[in-house]
Amino acid sequence: MKKYVAEVIGTFVLIFVGTGSVVVNNVTDGGVTLVGIALAWGLVVSAMIHSIGDVSGAHINPAVTIAFWVGRRFEGKHVIPYIASQCIGAVLASAMLRVLFPDQESLGPTLPAGPWWQSFVFEIMLTLILLFVVLNVSVGAKEKGITAGLAIGGVISFEVLCGGPISGASMNPARSIAPALVANQLEHLWIYLTAPVIGAVLAVPISAYLRSGES
């Protein structure tokens, strides 16, 4: 049960700080900036890995949980409870932001800036890169330690800088579900439920091959 509670708390903090930085940027007419938003996402991910990495592994992302499971590094019986915990934490965070900013129409959603297929491919690639790093710096199904926190937080930051203006740089179904549900912006949600999972699964054999000792 502690693992599930940790995932609720970790994902709550992730979404509250991450999407909160987007909302505050809107409220302050760009006061946070894209660089600030990218740093907020990267720093909060790093902080959560250091905080709960030894409890739940700090997945805080359904795509991460699915990738660990596909890679046979995570027990199947925990997959649904982990994903449910992550979604609960994310929705609670968006609900809190709605209370704090009731006049804001959106709560930091992930939306395509161009055609849907562009964001779809972007999200696959961004998540593949993220999970490639996660799988290679983690121990078993746990992301822990200074190396993991810095590496994964860094990837999140540069991917938000790269993909944020195009697809929103979700890489995390729970991150997209929460603001979409609370703000009732569901039109493009399917992109962010499917593309990150595809990218995460594609990263598994690549990582496994490189770590298998084959030449």
GROMACS .gro file of C-alpha atoms in nm:
model
  215
    1MET     CA    1   0.000   0.000   0.000
    2LYS     CA    2   0.289   0.240   0.072
    3LYS     CA    3   0.401   0.204  -0.290
    4TYR     CA    4   0.062   0.310  -0.420
    5VAL     CA    5   0.038   0.602  -0.178
    6ALA     CA    6   0.386   0.711  -0.284
    7GLU     CA    7   0.277   0.706  -0.649
    8VAL     CA    8  -0.032   0.915  -0.568
    9ILE     CA    9   0.178   1.171  -0.381
   10GLY     CA   10   0.460   1.172  -0.634
   11THR     CA   11   0.229   1.219  -0.933
   12PHE     CA   12   0.028   1.483  -0.747
   13VAL     CA   13   0.342   1.688  -0.686
   14LEU     CA   14   0.461   1.632  -1.044
   15ILE     CA   15   0.137   1.758  -1.200
   16PHE     CA   16   0.080   2.035  -0.947
   17VAL     CA   17   0.425   2.183  -1.007
   18GLY     CA   18   0.455   2.098  -1.378
   19THR     CA   19   0.116   2.206  -1.506
   20GLY     CA   20   0.105   2.468  -1.233
   21SER     CA   21   0.405   2.637  -1.393
   22VAL     CA   22   0.213   2.646  -1.722
   23VAL     CA   23  -0.093   2.799  -1.554
   24VAL     CA   24   0.114   3.057  -1.367
   25ASN     CA   25   0.292   3.142  -1.693
   26ASN     CA   26  -0.047   3.218  -1.846
   27VAL     CA   27  -0.163   3.417  -1.545
   28THR     CA   28   0.155   3.627  -1.544
   29ASP     CA   29   0.158   3.680  -1.923
   30GLY     CA   30   0.469   3.474  -1.981
   31GLY     CA   31   0.646   3.548  -1.655
   32VAL     CA   32   0.767   3.190  -1.611
   33THR     CA   33   0.881   3.142  -1.975
   34LEU     CA   34   0.935   2.817  -2.162
   35VAL     CA   35   1.276   2.774  -2.000
   36GLY     CA   36   1.121   2.816  -1.656
   37ILE     CA   37   0.851   2.562  -1.735
   38ALA     CA   38   1.112   2.314  -1.860
   39LEU     CA   39   1.317   2.360  -1.543
   40ALA     CA   40   1.008   2.316  -1.325
   41TRP     CA   41   0.927   1.982  -1.489
   42GLY     CA   42   1.285   1.858  -1.474
   43LEU     CA   43   1.346   1.965  -1.115
   44VAL     CA   44   1.022   1.822  -0.979
   45VAL     CA   45   1.087   1.486  -1.148
   46SER     CA   46   1.437   1.477  -1.001
   47ALA     CA   47   1.303   1.569  -0.657
   48MET     CA   48   1.037   1.297  -0.665
   49ILE     CA   49   1.292   1.033  -0.770
   50HIS     CA   50   1.506   1.124  -0.471
   51SER     CA   51   1.202   1.140  -0.241
   52ILE     CA   52   1.012   0.820  -0.324
   53GLY     CA   53   1.251   0.627  -0.549
   54ASP     CA   54   1.328   0.379  -0.274
   55VAL     CA   55   0.960   0.333  -0.188
   56SER     CA   56   0.778   0.287  -0.520
   57GLY     CA   57   1.051   0.345  -0.777
   58ALA     CA   58   0.904   0.688  -0.852
   59HIS     CA   59   0.739   0.581  -1.176
   60ILE     CA   60   0.485   0.868  -1.156
   61ASN     CA   61   0.402   0.791  -1.520
   62PRO     CA   62   0.193   0.504  -1.665
   63ALA     CA   63   0.430   0.480  -1.962
   64VAL     CA   64   0.719   0.407  -1.725
   65THR     CA   65   0.520   0.140  -1.541
   66ILE     CA   66   0.418  -0.025  -1.869
   67ALA     CA   67   0.775  -0.019  -2.000
   68PHE     CA   68   0.910  -0.185  -1.685
   69TRP     CA   69   0.637  -0.449  -1.710
   70VAL     CA   70   0.700  -0.518  -2.079
   71GLY     CA   71   1.070  -0.543  -2.000
   72ARG     CA   72   0.993  -0.802  -1.730
   73ARG     CA   73   1.128  -0.577  -1.460
   74PHE     CA   74   0.795  -0.519  -1.287
   75GLU     CA   75   0.527  -0.760  -1.163
   76GLY     CA   76   0.205  -0.756  -1.363
   77LYS     CA   77  -0.013  -0.756  -1.051
   78HIS     CA   78   0.109  -0.406  -0.966
   79VAL     CA   79   0.057  -0.247  -1.308
   80ILE     CA   80  -0.311  -0.150  -1.275
   81PRO     CA   81  -0.280  -0.029  -0.914
   82TYR     CA   82   0.024   0.182  -1.007
   83ILE     CA   83  -0.150   0.339  -1.307
   84ALA     CA   84  -0.464   0.401  -1.103
   85SER     CA   85  -0.257   0.565  -0.829
   86GLN     CA   86  -0.078   0.786  -1.080
   87CYS     CA   87  -0.404   0.899  -1.240
   88ILE     CA   88  -0.562   0.971  -0.902
   89GLY     CA   89  -0.267   1.185  -0.798
   90ALA     CA   90  -0.270   1.370  -1.130
   91VAL     CA   91  -0.643   1.444  -1.121
   92LEU     CA   92  -0.621   1.566  -0.761
   93ALA     CA   93  -0.345   1.805  -0.865
   94SER     CA   94  -0.548   1.947  -1.154
   95ALA     CA   95  -0.851   1.978  -0.925
   96MET     CA   96  -0.640   2.178  -0.681
   97LEU     CA   97  -0.522   2.406  -0.961
   98ARG     CA   98  -0.884   2.456  -1.069
   99VAL     CA   99  -0.966   2.572  -0.715
  100LEU     CA  100  -0.667   2.807  -0.712
  101PHE     CA  101  -0.727   2.945  -1.063
  102PRO     CA  102  -1.102   2.923  -1.129
  103ASP     CA  103  -1.087   3.188  -1.402
  104GLN     CA  104  -0.844   2.990  -1.618
  105GLU     CA  105  -1.011   2.802  -1.903
  106SER     CA  106  -0.724   2.553  -1.934
  107LEU     CA  107  -0.501   2.393  -1.673
  108GLY     CA  108  -0.183   2.326  -1.867
  109PRO     CA  109  -0.320   2.077  -2.121
  110THR     CA  110  -0.118   1.902  -2.390
  111LEU     CA  111  -0.253   2.005  -2.729
  112PRO     CA  112  -0.115   1.974  -3.084
  113ALA     CA  113   0.022   2.300  -3.223
  114GLY     CA  114   0.003   2.162  -3.577
  115PRO     CA  115  -0.152   1.854  -3.742
  116TRP     CA  116  -0.236   1.566  -3.508
  117TRP     CA  117   0.011   1.327  -3.671
  118GLN     CA  118   0.300   1.565  -3.604
  119SER     CA  119   0.231   1.563  -3.231
  120PHE     CA  120   0.163   1.189  -3.238
  121VAL     CA  121   0.507   1.116  -3.385
  122PHE     CA  122   0.670   1.375  -3.161
  123GLU     CA  123   0.524   1.212  -2.849
  124ILE     CA  124   0.639   0.866  -2.961
  125MET     CA  125   0.995   0.991  -3.011
  126LEU     CA  126   1.008   1.199  -2.694
  127THR     CA  127   0.881   0.910  -2.483
  128LEU     CA  128   1.114   0.664  -2.652
  129ILE     CA  129   1.411   0.886  -2.562
  130LEU     CA  130   1.285   0.933  -2.206
  131LEU     CA  131   1.231   0.563  -2.147
  132PHE     CA  132   1.562   0.475  -2.309
  133VAL     CA  133   1.729   0.683  -2.039
  134VAL     CA  134   1.500   0.561  -1.759
  135LEU     CA  135   1.559   0.196  -1.843
  136ASN     CA  136   1.934   0.244  -1.855
  137VAL     CA  137   1.979   0.438  -1.530
  138SER     CA  138   1.731   0.242  -1.319
  139VAL     CA  139   1.789  -0.064  -1.104
  140GLY     CA  140   1.520  -0.325  -1.165
  141ALA     CA  141   1.193  -0.132  -1.164
  142LYS     CA  142   1.327   0.146  -0.944
  143GLU     CA  143   1.458   0.486  -1.039
  144LYS     CA  144   1.680   0.592  -0.753
  145GLY     CA  145   2.009   0.758  -0.679
  146ILE     CA  146   2.180   1.078  -0.786
  147THR     CA  147   2.253   0.951  -1.138
  148ALA     CA  148   1.892   0.855  -1.209
  149GLY     CA  149   1.747   1.175  -1.067
  150LEU     CA  150   1.979   1.404  -1.260
  151ALA     CA  151   1.962   1.208  -1.586
  152ILE     CA  152   1.585   1.171  -1.595
  153GLY     CA  153   1.519   1.526  -1.476
  154GLY     CA  154   1.757   1.653  -1.741
  155VAL     CA  155   1.582   1.458  -2.016
  156ILE     CA  156   1.244   1.594  -1.908
  157SER     CA  157   1.375   1.950  -1.921
  158PHE     CA  158   1.535   1.933  -2.265
  159GLU     CA  159   1.235   1.750  -2.407
  160VAL     CA  160   0.996   2.016  -2.278
  161LEU     CA  161   1.220   2.277  -2.442
  162CYS     CA  162   1.224   2.079  -2.766
  163GLY     CA  163   0.871   1.945  -2.787
  164GLY     CA  164   0.667   2.170  -2.562
  165PRO     CA  165   0.580   2.425  -2.832
  166ILE     CA  166   0.481   2.145  -3.073
  167SER     CA  167   0.300   1.871  -2.881
  168GLY     CA  168   0.308   1.989  -2.522
  169ALA     CA  169   0.577   1.730  -2.442
  170SER     CA  170   0.355   1.505  -2.235
  171MET     CA  171   0.542   1.171  -2.241
  172ASN     CA  172   0.303   1.074  -1.963
  173PRO     CA  173  -0.063   0.972  -2.007
  174ALA     CA  174  -0.150   1.075  -1.649
  175ARG     CA  175  -0.003   1.421  -1.713
  176SER     CA  176  -0.242   1.467  -2.007
  177ILE     CA  177  -0.548   1.296  -1.859
  178ALA     CA  178  -0.574   1.519  -1.552
  179PRO     CA  179  -0.598   1.870  -1.703
  180ALA     CA  180  -0.805   1.735  -1.993
  181LEU     CA  181  -1.064   1.583  -1.759
  182VAL     CA  182  -1.082   1.867  -1.510
  183ALA     CA  183  -1.097   2.137  -1.778
  184ASN     CA  184  -1.309   1.923  -2.014
  185GLN     CA  185  -1.066   1.945  -2.308
  186LEU     CA  186  -1.083   1.588  -2.437
  187GLU     CA  187  -1.064   1.631  -2.814
  188HIS     CA  188  -0.698   1.538  -2.861
  189LEU     CA  189  -0.651   1.328  -2.548
  190TRP     CA  190  -0.625   1.005  -2.747
  191ILE     CA  191  -0.289   1.118  -2.888
  192TYR     CA  192  -0.142   1.146  -2.541
  193LEU     CA  193  -0.286   0.816  -2.422
  194THR     CA  194  -0.148   0.612  -2.711
  195ALA     CA  195   0.171   0.774  -2.841
  196PRO     CA  196   0.363   0.774  -2.509
  197VAL     CA  197   0.280   0.406  -2.454
  198ILE     CA  198   0.402   0.319  -2.804
  199GLY     CA  199   0.725   0.512  -2.746
  200ALA     CA  200   0.777   0.350  -2.407
  201VAL     CA  201   0.730  -0.002  -2.543
  202LEU     CA  202   0.966   0.065  -2.836
  203ALA     CA  203   1.238   0.171  -2.592
  204VAL     CA  204   1.234  -0.166  -2.414
  205PRO     CA  205   1.402  -0.386  -2.681
  206ILE     CA  206   1.652  -0.113  -2.769
  207SER     CA  207   1.762  -0.083  -2.408
  208ALA     CA  208   1.763  -0.460  -2.359
  209TYR     CA  209   1.981  -0.510  -2.666
  210LEU     CA  210   2.239  -0.253  -2.561
  211ARG     CA  211   2.258  -0.397  -2.209
  212SER     CA  212   2.272  -0.759  -2.320
  213GLY     CA  213   2.642  -0.758  -2.404
  214GLU     CA  214   2.580  -0.833  -2.771
  215SER     CA  215   2.810  -0.667  -3.025
   0.00000   0.00000   0.00000
